Short mmCIF file of C-alpha atoms in Angstrom, two decimals:
data_model
loop_
_atom_site.label_atom_id
_atom_site.label_comp_id
_atom_site.label_asym_id
_atom_site.label_seq_id
_atom_site.Cartn_x
_atom_site.Cartn_y
_atom_site.Cartn_z
CA MET X 21 97.82 102.53 130.15
CA ASP X 22 94.91 103.65 132.13
CA LYS X 23 91.29 103.74 130.83
CA ARG X 24 91.48 107.40 129.81
CA GLU X 25 94.61 106.81 127.77
CA ALA X 26 93.06 103.71 126.22
CA ALA X 27 89.87 105.75 125.29
CA LYS X 28 92.08 108.46 123.82
CA LEU X 29 94.09 105.96 121.79
CA ASP X 30 90.84 104.63 120.39
CA MET X 31 89.98 108.19 119.26
CA TYR X 32 93.45 108.45 117.61
CA ARG X 33 92.77 105.23 115.68
CA SER X 34 89.41 106.44 114.56
CA VAL X 35 91.00 109.61 113.15
CA ARG X 36 93.80 107.56 111.48
CA ASP X 37 91.28 105.26 109.84
CA LEU X 38 89.51 108.14 108.12
CA ARG X 39 92.26 108.23 105.47
CA THR X 40 90.85 105.34 103.44
CA GLY X 41 88.99 105.01 100.20
CA SER X 42 88.11 108.29 98.45
CA SER X 43 89.18 110.39 101.40
CA ILE X 44 92.83 109.45 100.64
CA ALA X 45 92.89 111.63 97.55
CA LEU X 46 90.99 114.41 99.27
CA ILE X 47 93.37 114.58 102.19
CA ALA X 48 96.36 114.39 99.89
CA THR X 49 95.28 117.64 98.23
CA ILE X 50 96.51 119.44 101.33
CA ALA X 51 100.15 118.45 101.82
CA ALA X 52 100.52 119.61 105.39
CA LEU X 53 97.38 117.57 106.36
CA ASP X 54 98.63 114.49 104.50
CA ASP X 55 101.91 114.73 106.33
CA ALA X 56 100.13 115.15 109.63
CA PHE X 57 98.05 112.00 109.07
CA ASP X 58 101.34 110.11 108.34
CA ALA X 59 102.94 111.40 111.52
CA HIS X 60 99.75 110.64 113.44
CA ALA X 61 99.73 107.01 112.23
CA GLY X 62 103.39 106.67 113.21
CA ASP X 63 102.73 107.89 116.74
CA ILE X 64 99.89 105.50 117.20
CA ALA X 65 102.19 102.66 116.13
CA ILE X 66 104.90 103.59 118.62
CA ILE X 67 102.39 104.15 121.43
CA GLU X 68 101.04 100.66 120.92
CA ALA X 69 104.59 99.18 120.81
CA LEU X 70 105.71 101.09 123.84
CA ASP X 71 102.67 100.02 125.83
CA LEU X 72 103.30 96.43 125.04
CA GLN X 73 106.98 96.73 125.80
CA ARG X 74 106.31 98.34 129.13
CA ASP X 75 104.61 95.11 130.29
CA THR X 76 107.77 93.18 129.52
CA ALA X 77 110.41 95.72 130.52
CA ALA X 78 114.02 94.73 131.15
CA ASP X 79 114.54 92.89 127.83
CA GLY X 80 116.27 95.81 126.07
CA GLY X 81 113.39 97.52 124.33
CA GLY X 82 112.62 94.72 121.90
CA ALA X 83 109.89 95.43 119.38
CA ALA X 84 109.47 99.05 120.49
CA LYS X 85 113.16 99.78 119.84
CA ALA X 86 112.90 98.05 116.43
CA LEU X 87 109.96 100.19 115.47
CA ALA X 88 111.58 103.39 116.80
CA ARG X 89 114.65 102.57 114.72
CA GLU X 90 112.53 101.93 111.64
CA GLN X 91 110.69 105.23 112.00
CA PHE X 92 113.93 107.15 112.67
CA GLU X 93 115.65 105.57 109.73
CA PHE X 94 112.95 107.07 107.49
CA GLN X 95 113.44 110.45 109.05
CA VAL X 96 117.23 110.36 108.78
CA ALA X 97 117.15 109.25 105.17
CA ASP X 98 114.71 112.00 104.21
CA VAL X 99 116.58 114.75 106.02
CA ASP X 100 119.97 113.56 104.83
CA GLY X 101 118.57 113.74 101.29
CA MET X 102 117.30 117.26 101.76
CA VAL X 103 120.66 118.44 103.30
CA THR X 104 122.59 116.71 100.52
CA ALA X 105 120.61 118.41 97.84
CA TYR X 106 121.12 121.74 99.52
CA ALA X 107 124.85 121.27 99.91
CA ALA X 108 125.29 120.22 96.30
CA ILE X 109 123.27 123.20 94.95
CA THR X 110 125.04 125.71 97.19
CA GLY X 111 128.47 124.19 96.66
CA ASP X 112 129.05 123.42 100.34
CA ALA X 113 131.62 120.72 99.89
CA ASP X 114 132.29 120.16 103.61
CA LEU X 115 128.61 119.69 104.42
CA LEU X 116 128.22 117.47 101.36
CA ASN X 117 131.07 115.28 102.67
CA HIS X 118 129.16 114.71 105.97
CA VAL X 119 125.94 113.69 104.37
CA ASN X 120 125.14 112.18 100.82
CA LYS X 121 124.56 108.67 102.16
CA GLU X 122 122.49 105.91 100.53
CA ILE X 123 119.29 104.58 102.12
CA SER X 124 120.99 101.15 102.47
CA THR X 125 123.76 102.72 104.47
CA PHE X 126 121.33 103.72 107.24
CA ARG X 127 119.93 100.23 107.38
CA ASP X 128 123.49 98.84 107.84
CA MET X 129 124.52 101.31 110.53
CA SER X 130 124.82 100.25 114.15
CA ASP X 131 122.38 101.78 116.58
CA GLU X 132 125.01 104.22 117.84
CA ASP X 133 126.24 105.26 114.41
CA LEU X 134 122.67 105.96 113.32
CA ARG X 135 122.18 108.05 116.44
CA ILE X 136 125.41 109.98 115.79
CA HIS X 137 124.36 110.82 112.28
CA GLY X 138 120.91 111.72 113.45
CA ALA X 139 122.39 114.02 116.10
CA TYR X 140 124.56 115.63 113.37
CA LEU X 141 121.51 116.28 111.18
CA ALA X 142 119.54 117.59 114.17
CA GLY X 143 122.36 120.08 114.83
CA LYS X 144 122.55 121.17 111.22
CA ILE X 145 118.80 121.70 110.74
CA ALA X 146 118.82 123.81 114.01
CA GLU X 147 121.63 126.18 112.80
CA ALA X 148 120.70 129.83 112.29
CA GLY X 149 119.43 130.40 108.79
CA LEU X 150 119.29 126.71 107.73
CA PRO X 151 115.67 126.02 108.50
CA ALA X 152 114.59 128.79 106.13
CA ALA X 153 117.19 127.76 103.56
CA LEU X 154 116.01 124.07 103.67
CA LEU X 155 112.33 124.93 103.39
CA PRO X 156 112.38 124.81 99.54
CA TYR X 157 113.99 121.30 99.83
CA GLY X 158 111.13 120.00 101.83
CA LEU X 159 112.14 120.59 105.43
CA THR X 160 108.94 122.19 106.83
CA PRO X 161 108.79 123.12 110.53
CA ALA X 162 106.41 120.18 111.02
CA LYS X 163 108.97 117.71 109.50
CA ALA X 164 111.84 119.23 111.59
CA THR X 165 109.68 118.72 114.69
CA LEU X 166 108.88 115.12 113.75
CA PHE X 167 112.53 114.45 113.13
CA ASN X 168 113.42 115.64 116.62
CA GLN X 169 110.52 113.75 118.17
CA ARG X 170 111.62 110.44 116.49
CA TYR X 171 115.20 111.11 117.48
CA THR X 172 114.27 111.54 121.17
CA THR X 173 112.29 108.30 121.17
CA TYR X 174 114.96 106.32 119.40
CA HIS X 175 117.73 107.73 121.51
CA THR X 176 115.88 106.85 124.74
CA LEU X 177 115.16 103.26 123.69
CA ILE X 178 118.68 102.41 122.57
CA ASN X 179 119.91 103.66 125.99
CA LEU X 180 117.52 102.01 128.32
CA PRO X 181 118.86 101.40 131.77
CA ASP X 182 119.28 97.85 133.00
CA ALA X 183 116.95 98.05 135.95
CA ARG X 184 113.38 96.97 135.27
CA ALA X 185 111.85 99.86 137.31
CA GLN X 186 113.97 102.42 135.46
CA GLN X 187 112.91 100.89 132.13
CA GLU X 188 109.32 101.00 133.00
CA SER X 189 109.71 104.70 134.04
CA ALA X 190 111.33 105.36 130.63
CA PHE X 191 108.45 103.76 128.75
CA VAL X 192 105.91 105.83 130.73
CA ILE X 193 107.71 109.03 129.84
CA LEU X 194 107.95 108.11 126.16
CA ILE X 195 104.28 107.10 126.03
CA ASP X 196 103.31 110.45 127.63
CA GLN X 197 105.41 112.29 125.08
CA GLN X 198 103.81 110.46 122.15
CA PHE X 199 100.39 111.25 123.53
CA ASP X 200 101.34 114.96 123.89
CA ALA X 201 102.64 115.02 120.28
CA CYS X 202 99.40 113.46 119.01
CA ASP X 203 97.27 116.01 120.92
CA LEU X 204 99.32 119.06 119.58
CA ARG X 205 99.15 117.72 116.00
CA LEU X 206 95.41 117.18 116.19
CA ASP X 207 94.67 120.44 118.01
CA LEU X 208 96.89 122.80 115.97
CA VAL X 209 97.23 121.14 112.52
CA MET X 210 94.63 118.53 111.69
CA ASP X 211 91.53 120.10 113.37
CA LYS X 212 92.35 123.41 111.76
CA LEU X 213 93.16 122.08 108.20
CA MET X 214 90.13 119.83 108.24
CA ARG X 215 87.92 122.94 108.39
CA GLN X 216 88.45 123.42 104.66
CA PHE X 217 86.13 120.43 104.04
CA ARG X 218 83.16 121.96 105.80
CA GLU X 219 81.81 123.25 102.49
CA THR X 220 83.59 121.15 99.87
CA ASN X 221 83.08 117.80 101.57
CA PRO X 222 80.79 118.13 104.59
CA GLN X 223 80.45 114.35 104.92
CA LEU X 224 84.18 113.96 105.42
CA TYR X 225 84.17 116.84 107.86
CA LEU X 226 81.31 115.28 109.88
CA LEU X 227 83.10 111.93 109.95
CA TYR X 228 86.17 113.70 111.29
CA LYS X 229 84.23 115.42 113.99
CA GLU X 230 82.67 112.13 115.02
CA ALA X 231 86.11 110.42 115.02
CA ARG X 232 87.44 113.17 117.37
CA VAL X 233 85.09 112.18 120.15
CA ILE X 234 86.61 110.40 123.05
CA ASN X 235 84.29 107.62 124.28
CA ASP X 236 85.15 107.11 127.91
CA ALA X 237 84.28 103.60 128.75
CA ALA X 238 84.93 104.25 132.38
CA GLY X 239 81.64 106.28 132.40
CA GLY X 240 80.56 108.56 135.12
CA GLY X 241 78.94 106.22 137.70
CA GLY X 242 79.51 102.93 139.35
CA GLY X 243 77.91 99.66 138.61
CA GLY X 244 77.97 97.51 135.49
CA GLY X 245 75.93 99.59 133.11
CA GLY X 246 78.72 99.88 130.60
CA GLY X 247 77.79 103.44 129.92
CA SER X 248 80.03 105.88 128.03
CA SER X 249 80.61 109.57 127.93
CA SER X 250 82.20 111.71 125.24
CA SER X 251 84.45 114.74 125.29
CA SER X 252 83.29 116.57 122.19
CA SER X 253 81.19 119.67 121.66
CA GLY X 254 80.62 118.80 118.03
CA ASP X 255 83.48 120.94 116.65
CA PRO X 256 86.97 119.36 116.27
CA SER X 257 88.63 122.38 117.70
CA SER X 258 86.40 122.24 120.75
CA SER X 259 86.68 118.50 121.25
CA SER X 260 90.48 118.68 120.80
CA GLU X 261 90.76 121.08 123.64
CA SER X 262 88.97 118.78 126.00
CA SER X 263 90.86 115.69 124.68
CA SER X 264 94.26 117.36 125.21
CA SER X 265 93.56 119.07 128.53
CA SER X 266 91.75 116.29 130.32
CA ALA X 267 93.82 113.51 131.79
#
């Protein structure tokens, strides 16, 4: 990745690492924020794996594919459980027959069988009326979005073309998609929900603001001064706008 992407990834890591110590319990009091931190950490992991894999393209995806499968297995198991509970409670026997699988079953599935079941679930949770019906079972819009994101990454990696150049191109596209997902989650969810700590825990809020700064090691001038610049105005919402829109 280029210097700008590397600097942005460092910012992502700084935000991720805020959820330690006493802040774990504080962040967990806001379920949507806690979920967002989980998804954020997962995106960082896949960005790191994809970037490493891009350097050794043409070996079938390797570690990046393994990580994408692991992440997708979690999503499939969670959503399958939600749909199973919904089918059981509503008496939908046909739907129940298509889901109701054990966690161990997903681990034992071939890549293609896991993809097929994932595609089935993606279709079901997109049906008219079902998103609202599944909300009480835990399928929030954010979780549905994350499911689709993880599916796209997994599907792409298990179907990598043979040619090295085409594989490299696929990795670049996936990395860009992960960066976009991170930026949107930070901008529209994490930045906004962290505002609640301005009064109740200003120290945590300040740490979050500081973590959202992008330190650009490339600097603004030539020479070997090793200077840095930042893209924050001091408010997470403002800094996120600059971190997302600048490339």
